[in-house]
Short mmCIF file of C-alpha atoms in Angstrom, two decimals:
data_model
loop_
_atom_site.label_atom_id
_atom_site.label_comp_id
_atom_site.label_asym_id
_atom_site.label_seq_id
_atom_site.Cartn_x
_atom_site.Cartn_y
_atom_site.Cartn_z
CA MET A 6 28.82 7.90 10.27
CA ASP A 7 32.09 5.56 11.31
CA VAL A 8 33.85 7.02 14.44
CA SER A 9 35.72 4.94 14.42
CA LEU A 10 40.03 6.63 15.17
CA SER A 11 40.45 6.43 11.48
CA MET A 12 38.29 9.39 11.55
CA THR A 13 40.56 11.34 13.79
CA ARG A 14 43.42 11.20 11.43
CA PRO A 15 44.28 14.90 10.48
CA VAL A 16 43.36 16.31 7.07
CA SER A 17 46.31 18.64 6.13
CA VAL A 18 44.60 22.19 5.41
CA GLU A 19 45.97 25.87 3.88
CA GLY A 20 45.14 27.43 7.50
CA SER A 21 46.55 27.48 10.81
CA GLU A 22 43.05 25.81 12.20
CA GLU A 23 43.29 21.60 11.75
CA TYR A 24 40.73 19.63 10.77
CA GLN A 25 40.33 15.80 11.47
CA ARG A 26 38.57 13.19 9.16
CA LYS A 27 35.35 12.92 11.04
CA HIS A 28 35.49 17.10 11.32
CA LEU A 29 34.70 16.85 7.19
CA ALA A 30 32.90 13.78 8.04
CA ALA A 31 30.31 16.11 10.18
CA HIS A 32 30.12 19.04 7.34
CA GLY A 33 29.15 17.04 4.97
CA LEU A 34 26.21 15.30 7.15
CA THR A 35 25.65 18.82 7.86
CA MET A 36 24.54 19.91 4.97
CA LEU A 37 22.72 17.10 4.35
CA PHE A 38 19.85 17.70 6.93
CA GLU A 39 21.12 21.90 5.87
CA HIS A 40 18.94 20.88 2.55
CA MET A 41 16.97 17.96 4.14
CA ALA A 42 15.45 20.89 6.60
CA THR A 43 14.41 23.40 4.08
CA ASN A 44 13.17 20.76 0.95
CA TYR A 45 12.33 17.53 2.75
CA LYS A 46 11.06 19.11 6.07
CA LEU A 47 8.83 16.08 5.80
CA GLU A 48 11.03 13.73 5.86
CA PHE A 49 12.18 11.54 8.83
CA THR A 50 15.64 10.86 10.03
CA ALA A 51 17.92 9.24 12.51
CA LEU A 52 22.01 9.19 13.31
CA VAL A 53 23.63 5.80 13.50
CA VAL A 54 27.18 5.67 14.69
CA PHE A 55 29.19 2.71 14.78
CA SER A 56 33.52 1.64 15.03
CA SER A 57 33.04 -2.67 16.06
CA LEU A 58 29.79 -1.10 17.73
CA TRP A 59 26.96 1.02 17.51
CA GLU A 60 24.67 3.74 18.92
CA LEU A 61 21.38 5.22 17.62
CA MET A 62 22.60 9.00 18.53
CA VAL A 63 18.94 10.56 17.60
CA PRO A 64 15.92 8.17 17.16
CA PHE A 65 13.43 8.94 13.56
CA THR A 66 12.79 11.86 13.82
CA ARG A 67 12.03 15.63 12.09
CA ASP A 68 14.05 18.61 13.82
CA TYR A 69 17.18 18.90 11.38
CA ASN A 70 18.58 21.23 14.62
CA THR A 71 18.78 18.13 17.61
CA LEU A 72 21.18 16.06 14.51
CA GLN A 73 23.34 18.91 14.06
CA GLU A 74 23.85 19.61 17.69
CA ALA A 75 24.25 15.48 17.49
CA LEU A 76 27.48 15.32 15.13
CA SER A 77 29.86 18.27 17.13
CA ASN A 78 28.47 15.32 20.56
CA MET A 79 30.73 12.48 19.12
CA ASP A 80 32.99 10.48 20.88
CA ASP A 81 36.11 8.36 19.18
CA TYR A 82 36.30 4.28 19.21
CA ASP A 83 37.81 1.52 18.29
CA LYS A 84 37.48 0.33 14.18
CA THR A 85 35.81 0.32 11.59
CA CYS A 86 33.14 -1.96 11.55
CA LEU A 87 30.33 -2.45 8.60
CA GLU A 88 28.23 -5.67 9.17
CA SER A 89 27.65 -3.79 13.43
CA ALA A 90 26.65 -0.76 11.46
CA LEU A 91 24.43 -2.34 8.78
CA VAL A 92 22.62 -4.37 11.91
CA GLY A 93 22.10 -1.37 14.02
CA VAL A 94 20.51 -0.04 11.34
CA CYS A 95 18.49 -2.59 10.20
CA ASN A 96 17.27 -3.20 13.47
CA ILE A 97 15.89 0.72 14.82
CA VAL A 98 14.30 0.64 11.13
CA GLN A 99 12.00 -2.22 11.60
CA GLN A 100 11.28 -1.45 16.09
CA GLU A 101 9.45 2.26 13.65
CA TRP A 102 8.41 1.53 10.73
CA GLY A 103 8.31 -2.54 10.24
CA GLY A 104 9.87 -4.56 7.08
CA ALA A 105 7.34 -3.37 4.79
CA ILE A 106 8.75 0.16 4.07
CA PRO A 107 11.42 1.55 2.12
CA CYS A 108 14.48 3.25 4.06
CA GLN A 109 17.38 5.15 2.40
CA VAL A 110 20.31 4.74 4.31
CA VAL A 111 23.89 7.62 4.04
CA LEU A 112 26.23 4.97 5.14
CA GLU A 113 29.09 7.86 5.46
CA LEU A 114 32.86 5.59 6.46
CA GLN A 115 36.27 6.70 5.04
CA SER A 116 37.96 3.02 4.26
CA THR A 117 39.62 1.90 1.17
CA ASP A 118 39.36 -1.97 1.56
CA SER A 119 35.20 -1.27 2.47
CA LEU A 120 35.02 -1.04 -1.25
CA GLU A 121 33.97 -4.03 -2.67
CA CYS A 122 32.07 -5.47 0.17
CA LEU A 123 29.82 -1.85 0.02
CA GLU A 124 29.74 -2.80 -4.58
CA ARG A 125 27.85 -6.58 -2.61
CA LEU A 126 25.73 -4.76 -0.63
CA ILE A 127 24.40 -2.83 -3.92
CA ASP A 128 24.06 -6.32 -5.66
CA LEU A 129 22.08 -7.85 -3.15
CA ASN A 130 19.54 -4.97 -2.52
CA ASN A 131 18.65 -5.71 -6.77
CA GLY A 132 21.67 -2.79 -7.52
CA GLU A 133 19.57 -0.40 -5.80
CA GLY A 134 22.16 2.31 -4.39
CA GLN A 135 25.20 3.77 -5.21
CA ILE A 136 28.56 4.39 -3.53
CA PHE A 137 30.21 8.27 -4.37
CA THR A 138 34.02 9.18 -3.56
CA ILE A 139 35.67 12.50 -3.40
CA ASP A 140 37.05 13.44 -6.72
CA GLY A 141 40.80 14.80 -5.47
CA PRO A 142 42.14 15.20 -1.66
CA LEU A 143 40.61 14.97 0.81
CA CYS A 144 39.33 18.78 2.11
CA LEU A 145 36.53 20.76 2.51
CA LYS A 146 35.36 21.74 -0.73
CA ASN A 147 35.57 18.62 -2.49
CA VAL A 148 33.75 16.73 0.21
CA GLN A 149 30.94 19.64 0.00
CA SER A 150 31.58 18.45 -4.18
CA MET A 151 30.55 14.55 -3.26
CA PHE A 152 27.63 15.69 -0.57
CA GLY A 153 25.50 18.12 -3.97
CA LYS A 154 26.23 14.51 -6.08
CA LEU A 155 23.90 13.53 -3.05
CA ILE A 156 21.76 16.15 -3.62
CA ASP A 157 21.25 15.87 -6.19
CA LEU A 158 20.62 12.26 -7.14
CA ALA A 159 18.86 11.16 -4.11
CA TYR A 160 17.42 14.09 -2.55
CA THR A 161 16.05 17.35 -4.89
CA PRO A 162 12.32 17.81 -4.37
CA PHE A 163 9.64 17.20 -7.30
CA HIS A 164 8.42 20.80 -7.88
CA ALA A 165 5.27 20.08 -10.71
CA VAL A 166 2.75 22.38 -11.94
CA LEU A 167 -1.19 21.31 -11.46
CA LYS A 168 -4.05 22.00 -13.59
CA CYS A 169 -7.00 22.04 -14.78
CA GLY A 170 -7.94 24.16 -17.82
CA HIS A 171 -7.50 27.44 -16.75
CA LEU A 172 -6.65 27.07 -13.54
CA THR A 173 -2.92 26.10 -12.39
CA ALA A 174 -1.10 24.76 -9.36
CA ASP A 175 2.55 24.87 -7.81
CA VAL A 176 3.60 22.09 -5.46
CA GLN A 177 5.59 19.59 -4.48
CA VAL A 178 5.55 15.76 -4.41
CA PHE A 179 6.59 14.06 -1.78
CA PRO A 180 7.74 11.76 -1.34
CA ARG A 181 9.15 12.29 -5.29
CA PRO A 182 8.81 10.05 -7.34
CA GLU A 183 10.61 7.50 -8.60
CA PRO A 184 11.26 7.05 -12.58
CA PHE A 185 8.82 3.16 -12.76
CA VAL A 186 10.42 -0.21 -14.37
CA ILE A 187 8.16 -2.27 -16.51
CA ASP A 188 9.48 -5.96 -17.07
CA GLU A 189 8.43 -7.00 -19.41
CA GLU A 190 10.51 -4.54 -22.65
CA ILE A 191 12.52 -6.52 -24.88
CA ASP A 192 15.02 -3.65 -23.71
CA PRO A 193 13.52 -1.58 -20.29
CA ILE A 194 13.15 2.16 -20.00
CA PRO A 195 12.69 3.67 -16.65
CA LYS A 196 9.42 6.11 -17.43
CA VAL A 197 9.60 9.41 -14.97
CA ILE A 198 5.97 11.88 -14.41
CA ASN A 199 5.69 15.25 -16.37
CA THR A 200 6.02 18.25 -13.73
CA ASP A 201 3.17 18.94 -15.87
CA LEU A 202 0.14 16.96 -13.46
CA GLU A 203 -2.94 17.76 -16.31
CA LEU A 204 -5.91 16.92 -14.67
CA VAL A 205 -7.95 14.99 -17.73
CA GLY A 206 -11.18 14.34 -15.50
CA PHE A 207 -13.42 13.41 -11.98
CA ILE A 208 -15.18 9.97 -10.76
CA ASP A 209 -16.16 8.93 -7.45
CA ILE A 210 -14.82 8.05 -5.02
CA ALA A 211 -17.68 3.83 -5.12
CA ASP A 212 -16.57 3.73 -8.76
CA ILE A 213 -12.26 4.36 -8.05
CA SER A 214 -12.66 1.59 -5.29
CA SER A 215 -9.33 0.11 -4.14
CA PRO A 216 -7.30 0.31 -6.46
CA PRO A 217 -3.90 -1.03 -6.67
CA VAL A 218 -1.50 1.47 -6.92
CA LEU A 219 2.81 1.86 -7.56
CA SER A 220 3.26 4.68 -4.78
CA ARG A 221 0.74 6.89 -2.81
CA HIS A 222 2.42 10.63 -2.35
CA LEU A 223 1.27 13.53 -0.45
CA VAL A 224 0.83 16.77 -3.12
CA LEU A 225 1.91 20.18 -1.58
CA PRO A 226 0.92 23.57 -2.76
CA ILE A 227 4.12 25.77 -3.19
CA ALA A 228 2.76 29.66 -2.60
CA LEU A 229 4.67 32.25 -5.00
CA ASN A 230 4.41 36.38 -4.62
CA LYS A 231 4.74 37.82 -7.30
CA GLU A 232 7.76 37.79 -7.32
CA GLY A 233 7.82 34.66 -7.73
CA ASP A 234 9.51 33.41 -5.77
CA GLU A 235 8.52 31.23 -3.15
CA VAL A 236 6.68 32.21 0.03
CA GLY A 237 6.18 29.39 2.83
CA ALA A 238 8.22 27.14 1.70
CA GLY A 239 10.79 25.63 4.24
CA ILE A 240 12.00 25.60 6.56
CA THR A 241 13.52 29.60 9.08
CA ASP A 242 15.42 29.99 11.93
CA ASP A 243 12.86 32.59 13.22
CA ASN A 244 9.49 31.13 14.16
CA GLU A 245 8.51 34.77 13.80
CA ASP A 246 9.33 34.81 10.15
CA GLU A 247 7.89 31.34 10.00
CA ASN A 248 4.60 32.44 11.35
CA SER A 249 4.83 35.13 9.09
CA ALA A 250 5.27 33.69 5.60
CA ASN A 251 2.63 31.01 6.66
CA GLN A 252 0.32 34.03 6.66
CA ILE A 253 1.39 35.61 3.72
CA ALA A 254 1.43 32.35 1.93
CA GLY A 255 -2.04 32.19 3.35
CA LYS A 256 -3.33 34.95 2.11
CA ILE A 257 -2.79 34.18 -1.37
CA PRO A 258 -6.14 32.22 -4.34
CA ASN A 259 -4.43 29.10 -4.15
CA PHE A 260 -6.42 26.45 -6.76
CA CYS A 261 -4.55 23.00 -5.15
CA VAL A 262 -6.13 24.21 -1.52
CA LEU A 263 -10.03 24.72 -4.20
CA LEU A 264 -9.26 21.39 -5.60
CA HIS A 265 -8.60 19.51 -2.66
CA GLY A 266 -11.69 20.57 -0.44
CA SER A 267 -13.55 20.61 -3.10
CA LEU A 268 -13.08 17.03 -3.63
CA LYS A 269 -13.24 16.43 0.36
CA VAL A 270 -17.42 17.77 0.45
CA GLU A 271 -17.98 16.40 -3.03
CA GLY A 272 -16.49 12.20 -2.30
CA MET A 273 -14.63 12.27 -5.43
CA VAL A 274 -11.28 11.76 -6.92
CA ALA A 275 -9.31 13.44 -9.62
CA LEU A 276 -7.50 11.78 -12.81
CA VAL A 277 -4.43 13.40 -14.09
CA GLN A 278 -2.54 12.31 -16.30
CA LEU A 279 1.21 11.00 -16.23
CA GLY A 280 2.47 10.86 -19.28
CA PRO A 281 1.93 9.06 -22.07
CA GLU A 282 -1.01 6.13 -20.89
CA TRP A 283 0.09 6.83 -18.31
CA HIS A 284 -2.57 8.14 -15.48
CA GLY A 285 -3.56 8.77 -11.61
CA MET A 286 -5.44 9.54 -9.11
CA LEU A 287 -5.80 12.70 -6.68
CA TYR A 288 -8.11 12.24 -3.60
CA SER A 289 -8.81 13.35 0.20
CA GLN A 290 -6.96 11.73 3.39
CA ALA A 291 -7.87 11.80 6.45
CA ASP A 292 -4.90 11.75 9.07
CA SER A 293 -7.72 12.66 12.44
CA LYS A 294 -11.14 13.74 12.40
CA LYS A 295 -9.49 17.57 11.86
CA LYS A 296 -6.53 17.73 9.81
CA SER A 297 -6.49 15.58 5.65
CA ASN A 298 -4.15 15.52 3.07
CA LEU A 299 -3.99 16.44 -0.90
CA MET A 300 -2.88 12.38 -1.47
CA MET A 301 -1.47 11.27 -5.17
CA SER A 302 -1.59 8.25 -6.35
CA LEU A 303 0.04 6.26 -9.50
CA PHE A 304 -1.23 3.61 -11.31
CA GLU A 305 0.74 0.99 -13.44
CA PRO A 306 2.06 2.46 -16.96
CA GLY A 307 -0.84 1.34 -19.62
CA PRO A 308 -4.20 2.55 -21.55
CA GLU A 309 -6.38 0.23 -18.99
CA PRO A 310 -4.49 0.00 -15.67
CA LEU A 311 -7.73 -0.58 -14.16
CA PRO A 312 -10.44 -3.25 -15.55
CA TRP A 313 -13.27 -2.13 -14.10
CA LEU A 314 -13.33 1.16 -15.49
CA GLY A 315 -11.51 -0.13 -19.06
CA LYS A 316 -9.44 2.19 -21.36
CA MET A 317 -8.93 5.31 -19.82
CA ALA A 318 -8.87 7.07 -23.11
CA GLN A 319 -12.39 6.31 -23.70
CA LEU A 320 -13.80 7.00 -20.49
CA GLY A 321 -16.41 10.84 -21.34
CA PRO A 322 -18.32 13.05 -19.24
CA ILE A 323 -21.43 12.42 -18.24
CA SER A 324 -22.97 14.45 -20.40
CA ASP A 325 -21.75 13.42 -24.32
CA ALA A 326 -24.67 10.14 -22.99
CA LYS A 327 -27.46 9.76 -23.78
CA GLU A 328 -28.74 9.27 -20.17
CA ASN A 329 -27.32 9.46 -17.39
CA PRO A 330 -25.80 6.62 -16.73
CA TYR A 331 -25.63 7.02 -12.45
CA GLY A 332 -29.55 7.00 -12.78
CA GLU A 333 -32.18 9.89 -12.21
CA ASP A 334 -31.70 8.88 -7.91
CA ASP A 335 -27.82 8.46 -8.31
CA ASN A 336 -28.82 4.65 -7.87
CA LYS A 337 -26.49 2.97 -10.72
CA SER A 338 -22.76 2.97 -11.90
CA PRO A 339 -22.54 3.03 -15.77
CA PHE A 340 -19.03 0.74 -14.37
CA PRO A 341 -18.97 -3.40 -13.30
CA LEU A 342 -17.63 -2.85 -10.77
CA GLN A 343 -18.72 -6.12 -9.12
CA PRO A 344 -18.51 -9.04 -11.66
CA LYS A 345 -21.10 -11.43 -12.47
CA ASN A 346 -18.77 -14.32 -11.01
CA LYS A 347 -17.63 -14.03 -7.65
CA ARG A 348 -14.00 -13.88 -7.24
CA SER A 349 -12.65 -16.90 -5.48
CA TYR A 350 -10.62 -14.48 -2.49
CA ALA A 351 -13.83 -12.49 -2.36
CA GLN A 352 -16.17 -15.77 -0.87
CA ASN A 353 -15.41 -17.64 2.49
CA VAL A 354 -14.27 -20.98 1.72
CA THR A 355 -14.26 -24.03 2.32
CA VAL A 356 -11.46 -25.46 4.17
CA TRP A 357 -10.06 -28.76 5.78
CA ILE A 358 -6.36 -28.68 6.68
CA LYS A 359 -7.66 -30.72 9.96
CA PRO A 360 -9.96 -32.87 10.25
CA SER A 361 -11.91 -31.30 13.29
CA GLY A 362 -12.67 -28.89 10.63
CA LEU A 363 -14.34 -31.51 8.31
CA GLN A 364 -15.81 -33.37 11.12
CA THR A 365 -18.00 -29.65 12.29
CA ASP A 366 -19.60 -29.36 9.71
CA VAL A 367 -20.70 -32.83 8.62
CA GLN A 368 -21.96 -32.31 12.35
CA LYS A 369 -23.60 -29.10 11.64
CA ILE A 370 -25.58 -31.37 8.79
CA LEU A 371 -26.99 -33.73 11.03
CA ARG A 372 -27.79 -31.32 13.96
CA ASN A 373 -30.33 -29.57 10.99
CA ALA A 374 -31.33 -33.00 9.93
CA ARG A 375 -32.76 -33.15 13.78
CA LYS A 376 -34.66 -29.47 13.21
CA LEU A 377 -36.52 -29.88 10.02
CA PRO A 378 -38.51 -29.13 8.48
CA GLU A 379 -38.08 -25.62 10.66
CA LYS A 380 -33.83 -26.03 10.13
CA THR A 381 -34.61 -26.94 6.59
CA GLN A 382 -32.82 -23.18 4.57
CA THR A 383 -29.92 -23.41 6.79
CA PHE A 384 -30.03 -27.26 6.44
CA TYR A 385 -29.93 -27.20 2.17
CA LYS A 386 -27.44 -23.95 3.05
CA GLU A 387 -25.02 -26.28 4.65
CA LEU A 388 -24.87 -29.51 2.50
CA ASN A 389 -24.93 -26.71 -0.78
CA ARG A 390 -21.43 -25.70 0.73
CA LEU A 391 -20.21 -29.25 1.58
CA ARG A 392 -21.16 -30.57 -1.69
CA LYS A 393 -19.54 -27.95 -3.33
CA ALA A 394 -16.41 -28.06 -1.95
CA ALA A 395 -16.32 -32.22 -2.25
CA LEU A 396 -16.57 -31.79 -5.44
CA ALA A 397 -13.89 -29.41 -5.54
CA PHE A 398 -11.40 -31.27 -3.64
CA GLY A 399 -12.50 -34.59 -5.90
CA PHE A 400 -13.93 -36.00 -2.36
CA LEU A 401 -16.27 -37.74 -3.81
CA ASP A 402 -16.75 -40.72 -1.05
CA LEU A 403 -17.50 -38.23 1.36
CA LEU A 404 -20.69 -37.54 -1.16
CA LYS A 405 -21.90 -40.83 -0.38
CA GLY A 406 -20.95 -41.49 3.35
CA VAL A 407 -22.71 -38.12 4.13
CA ALA A 408 -25.78 -39.50 2.04
CA ASP A 409 -25.70 -42.86 4.60
CA MET A 410 -25.25 -40.88 7.54
CA LEU A 411 -28.66 -38.78 6.32
CA GLU A 412 -30.95 -42.85 4.88
CA ARG A 413 -29.64 -43.59 8.98
CA GLU A 414 -30.99 -40.36 10.62
CA CYS A 415 -34.21 -40.74 9.07
CA THR A 416 -34.43 -43.98 10.39
CA LEU A 417 -34.05 -43.18 13.96
CA LEU A 418 -36.56 -40.24 13.32
CA PRO A 419 -38.92 -40.65 16.17
CA ASP A 420 -42.67 -40.53 15.99
CA THR A 421 -43.88 -37.32 17.42
CA ALA A 422 -41.08 -36.16 13.85
CA HIS A 423 -42.78 -34.00 11.97
CA PRO A 424 -43.69 -36.53 7.79
CA ASP A 425 -41.84 -33.55 5.57
CA ALA A 426 -38.66 -34.51 8.52
CA ALA A 427 -38.43 -37.71 5.95
CA PHE A 428 -38.66 -36.69 2.75
CA GLN A 429 -36.63 -34.12 2.82
CA LEU A 430 -33.38 -36.05 4.47
CA THR A 431 -34.45 -38.65 2.31
CA HIS A 432 -33.79 -35.90 -1.54
CA ALA A 433 -30.88 -34.97 0.09
CA ALA A 434 -29.54 -38.42 0.45
CA GLN A 435 -30.91 -39.49 -2.74
CA GLN A 436 -28.88 -36.46 -5.06
CA LEU A 437 -25.61 -36.38 -2.73
CA LYS A 438 -25.75 -40.62 -4.28
CA LEU A 439 -26.12 -38.90 -7.72
CA ALA A 440 -23.37 -36.30 -7.50
CA SER A 441 -21.06 -38.79 -5.87
CA THR A 442 -21.13 -40.59 -8.89
CA GLY A 443 -19.70 -37.77 -10.91
CA THR A 444 -20.75 -38.34 -14.09
CA SER A 445 -24.82 -37.89 -13.34
CA GLU A 446 -25.47 -34.39 -14.13
CA TYR A 447 -26.32 -33.54 -10.72
CA ALA A 448 -22.32 -33.49 -10.15
CA ALA A 449 -22.55 -30.94 -11.61
CA TYR A 450 -20.87 -27.78 -9.65
CA ASP A 451 -22.90 -24.96 -10.44
CA HIS A 452 -25.77 -27.69 -9.88
CA ASN A 453 -27.34 -26.54 -5.98
CA ILE A 454 -29.96 -29.98 -3.86
CA THR A 455 -32.61 -27.69 -3.84
CA PRO A 456 -36.24 -28.76 -0.84
CA LEU A 457 -38.42 -31.06 -1.70
CA HIS A 458 -41.78 -29.37 -2.59
CA THR A 459 -44.64 -31.61 -0.40
CA ASP A 460 -48.06 -30.78 0.82
CA PHE A 461 -47.03 -30.93 4.05
CA SER A 462 -46.95 -27.17 4.89
CA GLY A 463 -48.12 -24.69 7.83
CA SER A 464 -47.96 -24.19 11.14
CA SER A 465 -47.57 -26.88 13.83
CA THR A 466 -50.67 -24.99 15.02
CA GLU A 467 -53.16 -26.68 12.36
CA ARG A 468 -51.60 -29.57 12.42
CA MET A 469 -52.80 -29.77 15.49
#
């Protein structure tokens, strides 16, 4: 909120009471805070005032009484500096939430000279944002109308009906799901989720795994009395009234509570239809050991948002299958969660950004070579890892160099060395030389060097 000297200018209103611009601004914010306290009571809000400098009046809180009290304790300062306000907001948001959490900023100021700057700011924010101005003369009624437009656009709670067969529940989805635009479309039309959220099936958490989602939301039950009025919704000034409303709401059966408990106990998620070819999932997420919430995550629109599940329209109940796809002992899954080929990001990769990394891998092979045949398996494991990395990087000279090292190690073996060590070193060196040509069948990336089978087997005791 702007607290520069220009906000102390008087406003001509009917009646004897004198109003300043800052009083109208505070009244508008009070209207917003009262709406948030009733409909967005889980939202965190902070209050910052600015002129040429900025000051944090109230840090992020859910106590809207504290925010309203701060509006009446603001001092007047010098000129308006929009840049200072934005720097302050940036610092406060980053300290509290970091840089990855989106945050809404309501900037209240009276200078018309800043409109061009605000339009440029919206352009820099990819068009996200809107400028609200007072229609008509500056008065209390028009300020209320302006803030009413802001509330309707950005802070209207999203109420929906959760359906599963003949069971229904009125719920609030928080925060409100925003329209989603598919970039690939020629003339993209924002997709909005339905207010009727219909459950289409249930699936094990292990099968859904940890899917990519657009956004996550709390699903809060709204208890209704017989007359259809909300019970236990919002914040009341009287704690006794609030407790009484919560007690009444707690005695009314609610499908949302049943669904939450069932998903938590069974370890499953519910697939929900958000719109045509658009799905999401409902699941229980624990905040702590004793507290958990019913959450809803939105998948990307499309017939196949999760490739490992196939097309959503083709999923069906287990009873339709000839035999249980999960097995009699529930020891398998019908979904190909694990692909045949390991993804490059799902396995340890060899990195030779610095010479020390390459030197460490070569030394590891030589250490295991000196401990043959006890370290045969480890020796060939490290050798194949280095071989595949060299082939991937086109570093064929490395293979020849390591082959020469192994031949040298073979000549340096002591007389007490096991005969199998010399055979294995010679065999490994030959395989690396064949791979270093780049044309032999032994240079194939998927080819592995296997230990040479010899007649020198048995324990050291038998050899003695």
